[in-house]
Amino acid sequence: MEHILIVDDNKDITEVLATYVAGEGYEPVVAYDGIQAYHMFRECNPSLILLDIMMPGMDGNAVCQKIR
């Protein structure tokens, strides 16, 4: 099953997005900050990342640069 990584520090947003992703047949993987997102990216190799920009720790731009 393909994974979609959802990254946002707002748990309400991640829950809604995870519900939609699962409903479309994908496996949602959720991270709540940039550091956790980078580790989850390396673990599950997602097909898509829904990435918030404004987050504590490492922001979305830094995560994107590190992944590239």
PDB file of N, CA, C and O in Angstrom:
ATOM      1  N   MET A   1       0.842  -1.182   0.000  1.00  0.00           N
ATOM      2  CA  MET A   1       0.000   0.000   0.000  1.00  0.00           C
ATOM      3  C   MET A   1       0.885   1.243   0.000  1.00  0.00           C
ATOM      4  O   MET A   1       1.894   1.283   0.676  1.00  0.00           O
ATOM      5  N   GLU A   2       0.482   2.230  -0.763  1.00  0.00           N
ATOM      6  CA  GLU A   2       1.253   3.469  -0.834  1.00  0.00           C
ATOM      7  C   GLU A   2       0.965   4.350   0.379  1.00  0.00           C
ATOM      8  O   GLU A   2      -0.163   4.436   0.834  1.00  0.00           O
ATOM      9  N   HIS A   3       2.025   4.998   0.860  1.00  0.00           N
ATOM     10  CA  HIS A   3       1.918   5.871   2.022  1.00  0.00           C
ATOM     11  C   HIS A   3       1.840   7.335   1.594  1.00  0.00           C
ATOM     12  O   HIS A   3       2.483   7.734   0.624  1.00  0.00           O
ATOM     13  N   ILE A   4       1.078   8.114   2.355  1.00  0.00           N
ATOM     14  CA  ILE A   4       1.068   9.566   2.215  1.00  0.00           C
ATOM     15  C   ILE A   4       1.418  10.138   3.577  1.00  0.00           C
ATOM     16  O   ILE A   4       0.765   9.832   4.574  1.00  0.00           O
ATOM     17  N   LEU A   5       2.482  10.922   3.618  1.00  0.00           N
ATOM     18  CA  LEU A   5       2.950  11.547   4.849  1.00  0.00           C
ATOM     19  C   LEU A   5       2.244  12.887   5.031  1.00  0.00           C
ATOM     20  O   LEU A   5       2.311  13.750   4.159  1.00  0.00           O
ATOM     21  N   ILE A   6       1.558  13.033   6.158  1.00  0.00           N
ATOM     22  CA  ILE A   6       0.837  14.258   6.500  1.00  0.00           C
ATOM     23  C   ILE A   6       1.591  14.930   7.640  1.00  0.00           C
ATOM     24  O   ILE A   6       1.785  14.324   8.689  1.00  0.00           O
ATOM     25  N   VAL A   7       2.023  16.170   7.410  1.00  0.00           N
ATOM     26  CA  VAL A   7       2.839  16.867   8.397  1.00  0.00           C
ATOM     27  C   VAL A   7       2.192  18.197   8.753  1.00  0.00           C
ATOM     28  O   VAL A   7       2.064  19.086   7.913  1.00  0.00           O
ATOM     29  N   ASP A   8       1.757  18.309  10.005  1.00  0.00           N
ATOM     30  CA  ASP A   8       1.161  19.546  10.494  1.00  0.00           C
ATOM     31  C   ASP A   8       1.165  19.500  12.013  1.00  0.00           C
ATOM     32  O   ASP A   8       0.958  18.431  12.586  1.00  0.00           O
ATOM     33  N   ASP A   9       1.403  20.632  12.656  1.00  0.00           N
ATOM     34  CA  ASP A   9       1.403  20.659  14.119  1.00  0.00           C
ATOM     35  C   ASP A   9      -0.008  20.778  14.691  1.00  0.00           C
ATOM     36  O   ASP A   9      -0.201  20.676  15.887  1.00  0.00           O
ATOM     37  N   ASN A  10      -1.016  20.932  13.845  1.00  0.00           N
ATOM     38  CA  ASN A  10      -2.410  21.002  14.277  1.00  0.00           C
ATOM     39  C   ASN A  10      -3.037  19.612  14.131  1.00  0.00           C
ATOM     40  O   ASN A  10      -3.263  19.136  13.020  1.00  0.00           O
ATOM     41  N   LYS A  11      -3.329  18.962  15.254  1.00  0.00           N
ATOM     42  CA  LYS A  11      -3.841  17.593  15.230  1.00  0.00           C
ATOM     43  C   LYS A  11      -5.207  17.491  14.572  1.00  0.00           C
ATOM     44  O   LYS A  11      -5.521  16.470  13.959  1.00  0.00           O
ATOM     45  N   ASP A  12      -6.023  18.521  14.672  1.00  0.00           N
ATOM     46  CA  ASP A  12      -7.336  18.496  14.012  1.00  0.00           C
ATOM     47  C   ASP A  12      -7.179  18.396  12.498  1.00  0.00           C
ATOM     48  O   ASP A  12      -7.897  17.651  11.832  1.00  0.00           O
ATOM     49  N   ILE A  13      -6.244  19.146  11.956  1.00  0.00           N
ATOM     50  CA  ILE A  13      -5.999  19.123  10.510  1.00  0.00           C
ATOM     51  C   ILE A  13      -5.473  17.761  10.084  1.00  0.00           C
ATOM     52  O   ILE A  13      -5.930  17.200   9.078  1.00  0.00           O
ATOM     53  N   THR A  14      -4.524  17.208  10.827  1.00  0.00           N
ATOM     54  CA  THR A  14      -3.962  15.906  10.440  1.00  0.00           C
ATOM     55  C   THR A  14      -5.022  14.809  10.499  1.00  0.00           C
ATOM     56  O   THR A  14      -5.024  13.918   9.653  1.00  0.00           O
ATOM     57  N   GLU A  15      -5.929  14.879  11.470  1.00  0.00           N
ATOM     58  CA  GLU A  15      -6.991  13.868  11.567  1.00  0.00           C
ATOM     59  C   GLU A  15      -7.918  13.912  10.352  1.00  0.00           C
ATOM     60  O   GLU A  15      -8.265  12.874   9.792  1.00  0.00           O
ATOM     61  N   VAL A  16      -8.303  15.121   9.948  1.00  0.00           N
ATOM     62  CA  VAL A  16      -9.181  15.262   8.778  1.00  0.00           C
ATOM     63  C   VAL A  16      -8.477  14.762   7.521  1.00  0.00           C
ATOM     64  O   VAL A  16      -9.043  13.985   6.738  1.00  0.00           O
ATOM     65  N   LEU A  17      -7.250  15.189   7.314  1.00  0.00           N
ATOM     66  CA  LEU A  17      -6.503  14.762   6.125  1.00  0.00           C
ATOM     67  C   LEU A  17      -6.270  13.252   6.127  1.00  0.00           C
ATOM     68  O   LEU A  17      -6.390  12.607   5.080  1.00  0.00           O
ATOM     69  N   ALA A  18      -5.956  12.681   7.274  1.00  0.00           N
ATOM     70  CA  ALA A  18      -5.730  11.232   7.363  1.00  0.00           C
ATOM     71  C   ALA A  18      -7.005  10.466   7.014  1.00  0.00           C
ATOM     72  O   ALA A  18      -6.950   9.423   6.353  1.00  0.00           O
ATOM     73  N   THR A  19      -8.149  10.984   7.428  1.00  0.00           N
ATOM     74  CA  THR A  19      -9.421  10.335   7.104  1.00  0.00           C
ATOM     75  C   THR A  19      -9.659  10.328   5.601  1.00  0.00           C
ATOM     76  O   THR A  19     -10.044   9.302   5.022  1.00  0.00           O
ATOM     77  N   TYR A  20      -9.428  11.460   4.947  1.00  0.00           N
ATOM     78  CA  TYR A  20      -9.592  11.541   3.496  1.00  0.00           C
ATOM     79  C   TYR A  20      -8.599  10.631   2.768  1.00  0.00           C
ATOM     80  O   TYR A  20      -8.960   9.929   1.824  1.00  0.00           O
ATOM     81  N   VAL A  21      -7.364  10.635   3.191  1.00  0.00           N
ATOM     82  CA  VAL A  21      -6.322   9.823   2.564  1.00  0.00           C
ATOM     83  C   VAL A  21      -6.674   8.331   2.679  1.00  0.00           C
ATOM     84  O   VAL A  21      -6.585   7.585   1.705  1.00  0.00           O
ATOM     85  N   ALA A  22      -7.073   7.911   3.867  1.00  0.00           N
ATOM     86  CA  ALA A  22      -7.439   6.508   4.085  1.00  0.00           C
ATOM     87  C   ALA A  22      -8.660   6.131   3.253  1.00  0.00           C
ATOM     88  O   ALA A  22      -8.733   5.024   2.703  1.00  0.00           O
ATOM     89  N   GLY A  23      -9.607   7.051   3.130  1.00  0.00           N
ATOM     90  CA  GLY A  23     -10.798   6.806   2.335  1.00  0.00           C
ATOM     91  C   GLY A  23     -10.518   6.614   0.853  1.00  0.00           C
ATOM     92  O   GLY A  23     -11.294   5.991   0.139  1.00  0.00           O
ATOM     93  N   GLU A  24      -9.389   7.143   0.397  1.00  0.00           N
ATOM     94  CA  GLU A  24      -8.987   6.986  -1.003  1.00  0.00           C
ATOM     95  C   GLU A  24      -8.086   5.774  -1.217  1.00  0.00           C
ATOM     96  O   GLU A  24      -7.576   5.549  -2.319  1.00  0.00           O
ATOM     97  N   GLY A  25      -7.861   5.002  -0.152  1.00  0.00           N
ATOM     98  CA  GLY A  25      -7.101   3.762  -0.296  1.00  0.00           C
ATOM     99  C   GLY A  25      -5.616   3.870  -0.018  1.00  0.00           C
ATOM    100  O   GLY A  25      -4.865   2.943  -0.317  1.00  0.00           O
ATOM    101  N   TYR A  26      -5.171   4.970   0.552  1.00  0.00           N
ATOM    102  CA  TYR A  26      -3.765   5.149   0.897  1.00  0.00           C
ATOM    103  C   TYR A  26      -3.565   4.950   2.396  1.00  0.00           C
ATOM    104  O   TYR A  26      -4.506   5.071   3.172  1.00  0.00           O
ATOM    105  N   GLU A  27      -2.351   4.693   2.784  1.00  0.00           N
ATOM    106  CA  GLU A  27      -1.997   4.550   4.192  1.00  0.00           C
ATOM    107  C   GLU A  27      -1.461   5.887   4.694  1.00  0.00           C
ATOM    108  O   GLU A  27      -0.376   6.313   4.293  1.00  0.00           O
ATOM    109  N   PRO A  28      -2.223   6.591   5.556  1.00  0.00           N
ATOM    110  CA  PRO A  28      -1.718   7.864   6.074  1.00  0.00           C
ATOM    111  C   PRO A  28      -0.651   7.642   7.147  1.00  0.00           C
ATOM    112  O   PRO A  28      -0.764   6.751   7.980  1.00  0.00           O
ATOM    113  N   VAL A  29       0.397   8.444   7.075  1.00  0.00           N
ATOM    114  CA  VAL A  29       1.447   8.470   8.086  1.00  0.00           C
ATOM    115  C   VAL A  29       1.499   9.917   8.569  1.00  0.00           C
ATOM    116  O   VAL A  29       1.600  10.830   7.755  1.00  0.00           O
ATOM    117  N   VAL A  30       1.417  10.127   9.885  1.00  0.00           N
ATOM    118  CA  VAL A  30       1.277  11.480  10.425  1.00  0.00           C
ATOM    119  C   VAL A  30       2.501  11.873  11.253  1.00  0.00           C
ATOM    120  O   VAL A  30       3.006  11.077  12.041  1.00  0.00           O
ATOM    121  N   ALA A  31       2.954  13.107  11.047  1.00  0.00           N
ATOM    122  CA  ALA A  31       4.024  13.698  11.856  1.00  0.00           C
ATOM    123  C   ALA A  31       3.553  15.075  12.300  1.00  0.00           C
ATOM    124  O   ALA A  31       2.828  15.761  11.562  1.00  0.00           O
ATOM    125  N   TYR A  32       3.963  15.474  13.499  1.00  0.00           N
ATOM    126  CA  TYR A  32       3.482  16.733  14.077  1.00  0.00           C
ATOM    127  C   TYR A  32       4.541  17.835  14.135  1.00  0.00           C
ATOM    128  O   TYR A  32       4.265  18.922  14.613  1.00  0.00           O
ATOM    129  N   ASP A  33       5.746  17.560  13.678  1.00  0.00           N
ATOM    130  CA  ASP A  33       6.773  18.590  13.577  1.00  0.00           C
ATOM    131  C   ASP A  33       7.764  18.183  12.497  1.00  0.00           C
ATOM    132  O   ASP A  33       7.730  17.061  11.990  1.00  0.00           O
ATOM    133  N   GLY A  34       8.641  19.101  12.139  1.00  0.00           N
ATOM    134  CA  GLY A  34       9.565  18.865  11.045  1.00  0.00           C
ATOM    135  C   GLY A  34      10.568  17.753  11.295  1.00  0.00           C
ATOM    136  O   GLY A  34      10.887  16.981  10.391  1.00  0.00           O
ATOM    137  N   ILE A  35      11.055  17.659  12.502  1.00  0.00           N
ATOM    138  CA  ILE A  35      12.044  16.626  12.822  1.00  0.00           C
ATOM    139  C   ILE A  35      11.416  15.240  12.706  1.00  0.00           C
ATOM    140  O   ILE A  35      11.982  14.332  12.089  1.00  0.00           O
ATOM    141  N   GLN A  36      10.233  15.095  13.270  1.00  0.00           N
ATOM    142  CA  GLN A  36       9.519  13.823  13.177  1.00  0.00           C
ATOM    143  C   GLN A  36       9.186  13.511  11.712  1.00  0.00           C
ATOM    144  O   GLN A  36       9.283  12.368  11.280  1.00  0.00           O
ATOM    145  N   ALA A  37       8.823  14.527  10.948  1.00  0.00           N
ATOM    146  CA  ALA A  37       8.500  14.338   9.532  1.00  0.00           C
ATOM    147  C   ALA A  37       9.689  13.785   8.764  1.00  0.00           C
ATOM    148  O   ALA A  37       9.540  12.871   7.945  1.00  0.00           O
ATOM    149  N   TYR A  38      10.870  14.328   9.017  1.00  0.00           N
ATOM    150  CA  TYR A  38      12.058  13.850   8.310  1.00  0.00           C
ATOM    151  C   TYR A  38      12.341  12.387   8.637  1.00  0.00           C
ATOM    152  O   TYR A  38      12.639  11.597   7.748  1.00  0.00           O
ATOM    153  N   HIS A  39      12.193  12.009   9.903  1.00  0.00           N
ATOM    154  CA  HIS A  39      12.416  10.617  10.293  1.00  0.00           C
ATOM    155  C   HIS A  39      11.364   9.691   9.679  1.00  0.00           C
ATOM    156  O   HIS A  39      11.691   8.597   9.206  1.00  0.00           O
ATOM    157  N   MET A  40      10.106  10.137   9.659  1.00  0.00           N
ATOM    158  CA  MET A  40       9.043   9.324   9.067  1.00  0.00           C
ATOM    159  C   MET A  40       9.246   9.176   7.564  1.00  0.00           C
ATOM    160  O   MET A  40       8.982   8.125   6.995  1.00  0.00           O
ATOM    161  N   PHE A  41       9.727  10.230   6.913  1.00  0.00           N
ATOM    162  CA  PHE A  41      10.021  10.163   5.484  1.00  0.00           C
ATOM    163  C   PHE A  41      11.047   9.068   5.198  1.00  0.00           C
ATOM    164  O   PHE A  41      10.876   8.267   4.285  1.00  0.00           O
ATOM    165  N   ARG A  42      12.090   9.018   5.994  1.00  0.00           N
ATOM    166  CA  ARG A  42      13.142   8.023   5.793  1.00  0.00           C
ATOM    167  C   ARG A  42      12.646   6.604   6.089  1.00  0.00           C
ATOM    168  O   ARG A  42      13.095   5.655   5.455  1.00  0.00           O
ATOM    169  N   GLU A  43      11.726   6.461   7.036  1.00  0.00           N
ATOM    170  CA  GLU A  43      11.211   5.139   7.407  1.00  0.00           C
ATOM    171  C   GLU A  43      10.229   4.566   6.391  1.00  0.00           C
ATOM    172  O   GLU A  43      10.302   3.395   6.057  1.00  0.00           O
ATOM    173  N   CYS A  44       9.289   5.399   5.917  1.00  0.00           N
ATOM    174  CA  CYS A  44       8.200   4.832   5.108  1.00  0.00           C
ATOM    175  C   CYS A  44       8.270   5.159   3.621  1.00  0.00           C
ATOM    176  O   CYS A  44       7.486   4.615   2.856  1.00  0.00           O
ATOM    177  N   ASN A  45       9.173   6.034   3.197  1.00  0.00           N
ATOM    178  CA  ASN A  45       9.330   6.397   1.792  1.00  0.00           C
ATOM    179  C   ASN A  45       7.966   6.684   1.136  1.00  0.00           C
ATOM    180  O   ASN A  45       7.522   5.937   0.266  1.00  0.00           O
ATOM    181  N   PRO A  46       7.290   7.757   1.555  1.00  0.00           N
ATOM    182  CA  PRO A  46       5.926   8.015   1.067  1.00  0.00           C
ATOM    183  C   PRO A  46       5.893   8.400  -0.405  1.00  0.00           C
ATOM    184  O   PRO A  46       6.868   8.903  -0.967  1.00  0.00           O
ATOM    185  N   SER A  47       4.738   8.160  -1.014  1.00  0.00           N
ATOM    186  CA  SER A  47       4.515   8.551  -2.407  1.00  0.00           C
ATOM    187  C   SER A  47       4.216  10.036  -2.525  1.00  0.00           C
ATOM    188  O   SER A  47       4.444  10.640  -3.573  1.00  0.00           O
ATOM    189  N   LEU A  48       3.698  10.624  -1.439  1.00  0.00           N
ATOM    190  CA  LEU A  48       3.307  12.031  -1.429  1.00  0.00           C
ATOM    191  C   LEU A  48       3.472  12.575  -0.019  1.00  0.00           C
ATOM    192  O   LEU A  48       3.276  11.835   0.954  1.00  0.00           O
ATOM    193  N   ILE A  49       3.817  13.857   0.092  1.00  0.00           N
ATOM    194  CA  ILE A  49       3.912  14.514   1.395  1.00  0.00           C
ATOM    195  C   ILE A  49       3.024  15.758   1.373  1.00  0.00           C
ATOM    196  O   ILE A  49       3.142  16.596   0.475  1.00  0.00           O
ATOM    197  N   LEU A  50       2.132  15.852   2.356  1.00  0.00           N
ATOM    198  CA  LEU A  50       1.342  17.065   2.582  1.00  0.00           C
ATOM    199  C   LEU A  50       2.036  17.784   3.730  1.00  0.00           C
ATOM    200  O   LEU A  50       1.976  17.339   4.873  1.00  0.00           O
ATOM    201  N   LEU A  51       2.726  18.874   3.426  1.00  0.00           N
ATOM    202  CA  LEU A  51       3.672  19.474   4.358  1.00  0.00           C
ATOM    203  C   LEU A  51       3.296  20.905   4.719  1.00  0.00           C
ATOM    204  O   LEU A  51       3.218  21.782   3.848  1.00  0.00           O
ATOM    205  N   ASP A  52       3.054  21.134   6.005  1.00  0.00           N
ATOM    206  CA  ASP A  52       2.794  22.482   6.518  1.00  0.00           C
ATOM    207  C   ASP A  52       4.118  23.245   6.573  1.00  0.00           C
ATOM    208  O   ASP A  52       5.178  22.654   6.793  1.00  0.00           O
ATOM    209  N   ILE A  53       4.077  24.532   6.372  1.00  0.00           N
ATOM    210  CA  ILE A  53       5.294  25.344   6.398  1.00  0.00           C
ATOM    211  C   ILE A  53       5.630  25.823   7.809  1.00  0.00           C
ATOM    212  O   ILE A  53       6.754  25.698   8.266  1.00  0.00           O
ATOM    213  N   MET A  54       4.656  26.359   8.519  1.00  0.00           N
ATOM    214  CA  MET A  54       4.887  26.938   9.844  1.00  0.00           C
ATOM    215  C   MET A  54       4.731  25.869  10.928  1.00  0.00           C
ATOM    216  O   MET A  54       3.607  25.511  11.297  1.00  0.00           O
ATOM    217  N   MET A  55       5.867  25.345  11.417  1.00  0.00           N
ATOM    218  CA  MET A  55       5.861  24.314  12.454  1.00  0.00           C
ATOM    219  C   MET A  55       7.002  24.552  13.428  1.00  0.00           C
ATOM    220  O   MET A  55       7.998  25.177  13.074  1.00  0.00           O
ATOM    221  N   PRO A  56       6.857  24.018  14.643  1.00  0.00           N
ATOM    222  CA  PRO A  56       7.949  24.147  15.620  1.00  0.00           C
ATOM    223  C   PRO A  56       9.112  23.237  15.253  1.00  0.00           C
ATOM    224  O   PRO A  56       8.959  22.286  14.502  1.00  0.00           O
ATOM    225  N   GLY A  57      10.260  23.532  15.796  1.00  0.00           N
ATOM    226  CA  GLY A  57      11.442  22.705  15.529  1.00  0.00           C
ATOM    227  C   GLY A  57      12.007  23.033  14.165  1.00  0.00           C
ATOM    228  O   GLY A  57      12.630  24.066  13.953  1.00  0.00           O
ATOM    229  N   MET A  58      11.755  22.166  13.220  1.00  0.00           N
ATOM    230  CA  MET A  58      12.201  22.356  11.845  1.00  0.00           C
ATOM    231  C   MET A  58      10.965  22.711  11.014  1.00  0.00           C
ATOM    232  O   MET A  58      10.001  21.958  10.986  1.00  0.00           O
ATOM    233  N   ASP A  59      10.980  23.869  10.340  1.00  0.00           N
ATOM    234  CA  ASP A  59       9.801  24.255   9.565  1.00  0.00           C
ATOM    235  C   ASP A  59       9.720  23.464   8.251  1.00  0.00           C
ATOM    236  O   ASP A  59      10.630  22.721   7.898  1.00  0.00           O
ATOM    237  N   GLY A  60       8.595  23.613   7.566  1.00  0.00           N
ATOM    238  CA  GLY A  60       8.362  22.851   6.348  1.00  0.00           C
ATOM    239  C   GLY A  60       9.375  23.104   5.251  1.00  0.00           C
ATOM    240  O   GLY A  60       9.745  22.194   4.511  1.00  0.00           O
ATOM    241  N   ASN A  61       9.844  24.337   5.131  1.00  0.00           N
ATOM    242  CA  ASN A  61      10.865  24.634   4.117  1.00  0.00           C
ATOM    243  C   ASN A  61      12.156  23.869   4.401  1.00  0.00           C
ATOM    244  O   ASN A  61      12.785  23.333   3.480  1.00  0.00           O
ATOM    245  N   ALA A  62      12.554  23.826   5.656  1.00  0.00           N
ATOM    246  CA  ALA A  62      13.775  23.108   6.025  1.00  0.00           C
ATOM    247  C   ALA A  62      13.622  21.610   5.789  1.00  0.00           C
ATOM    248  O   ALA A  62      14.562  20.944   5.326  1.00  0.00           O
ATOM    249  N   VAL A  63      12.452  21.077   6.075  1.00  0.00           N
ATOM    250  CA  VAL A  63      12.195  19.649   5.833  1.00  0.00           C
ATOM    251  C   VAL A  63      12.313  19.362   4.341  1.00  0.00           C
ATOM    252  O   VAL A  63      12.960  18.402   3.920  1.00  0.00           O
ATOM    253  N   CYS A  64      11.697  20.196   3.528  1.00  0.00           N
ATOM    254  CA  CYS A  64      11.735  20.017   2.077  1.00  0.00           C
ATOM    255  C   CYS A  64      13.176  20.058   1.559  1.00  0.00           C
ATOM    256  O   CYS A  64      13.570  19.225   0.752  1.00  0.00           O
ATOM    257  N   GLN A  65      13.969  21.008   2.026  1.00  0.00           N
ATOM    258  CA  GLN A  65      15.366  21.091   1.605  1.00  0.00           C
ATOM    259  C   GLN A  65      16.155  19.856   2.014  1.00  0.00           C
ATOM    260  O   GLN A  65      16.967  19.346   1.256  1.00  0.00           O
ATOM    261  N   LYS A  66      15.903  19.372   3.222  1.00  0.00           N
ATOM    262  CA  LYS A  66      16.635  18.208   3.718  1.00  0.00           C
ATOM    263  C   LYS A  66      16.276  16.951   2.925  1.00  0.00           C
ATOM    264  O   LYS A  66      17.125  16.124   2.658  1.00  0.00           O
ATOM    265  N   ILE A  67      15.000  16.831   2.560  1.00  0.00           N
ATOM    266  CA  ILE A  67      14.562  15.664   1.786  1.00  0.00           C
ATOM    267  C   ILE A  67      15.167  15.695   0.381  1.00  0.00           C
ATOM    268  O   ILE A  67      15.577  14.666  -0.134  1.00  0.00           O
ATOM    269  N   ARG A  68      15.217  16.870  -0.212  1.00  0.00           N
ATOM    270  CA  ARG A  68      15.783  16.981  -1.560  1.00  0.00           C
ATOM    271  C   ARG A  68      17.227  16.587  -1.558  1.00  0.00           C
ATOM    272  O   ARG A  68      17.790  16.056  -2.420  1.00  0.00           O
TER     273      ARG A  68
END
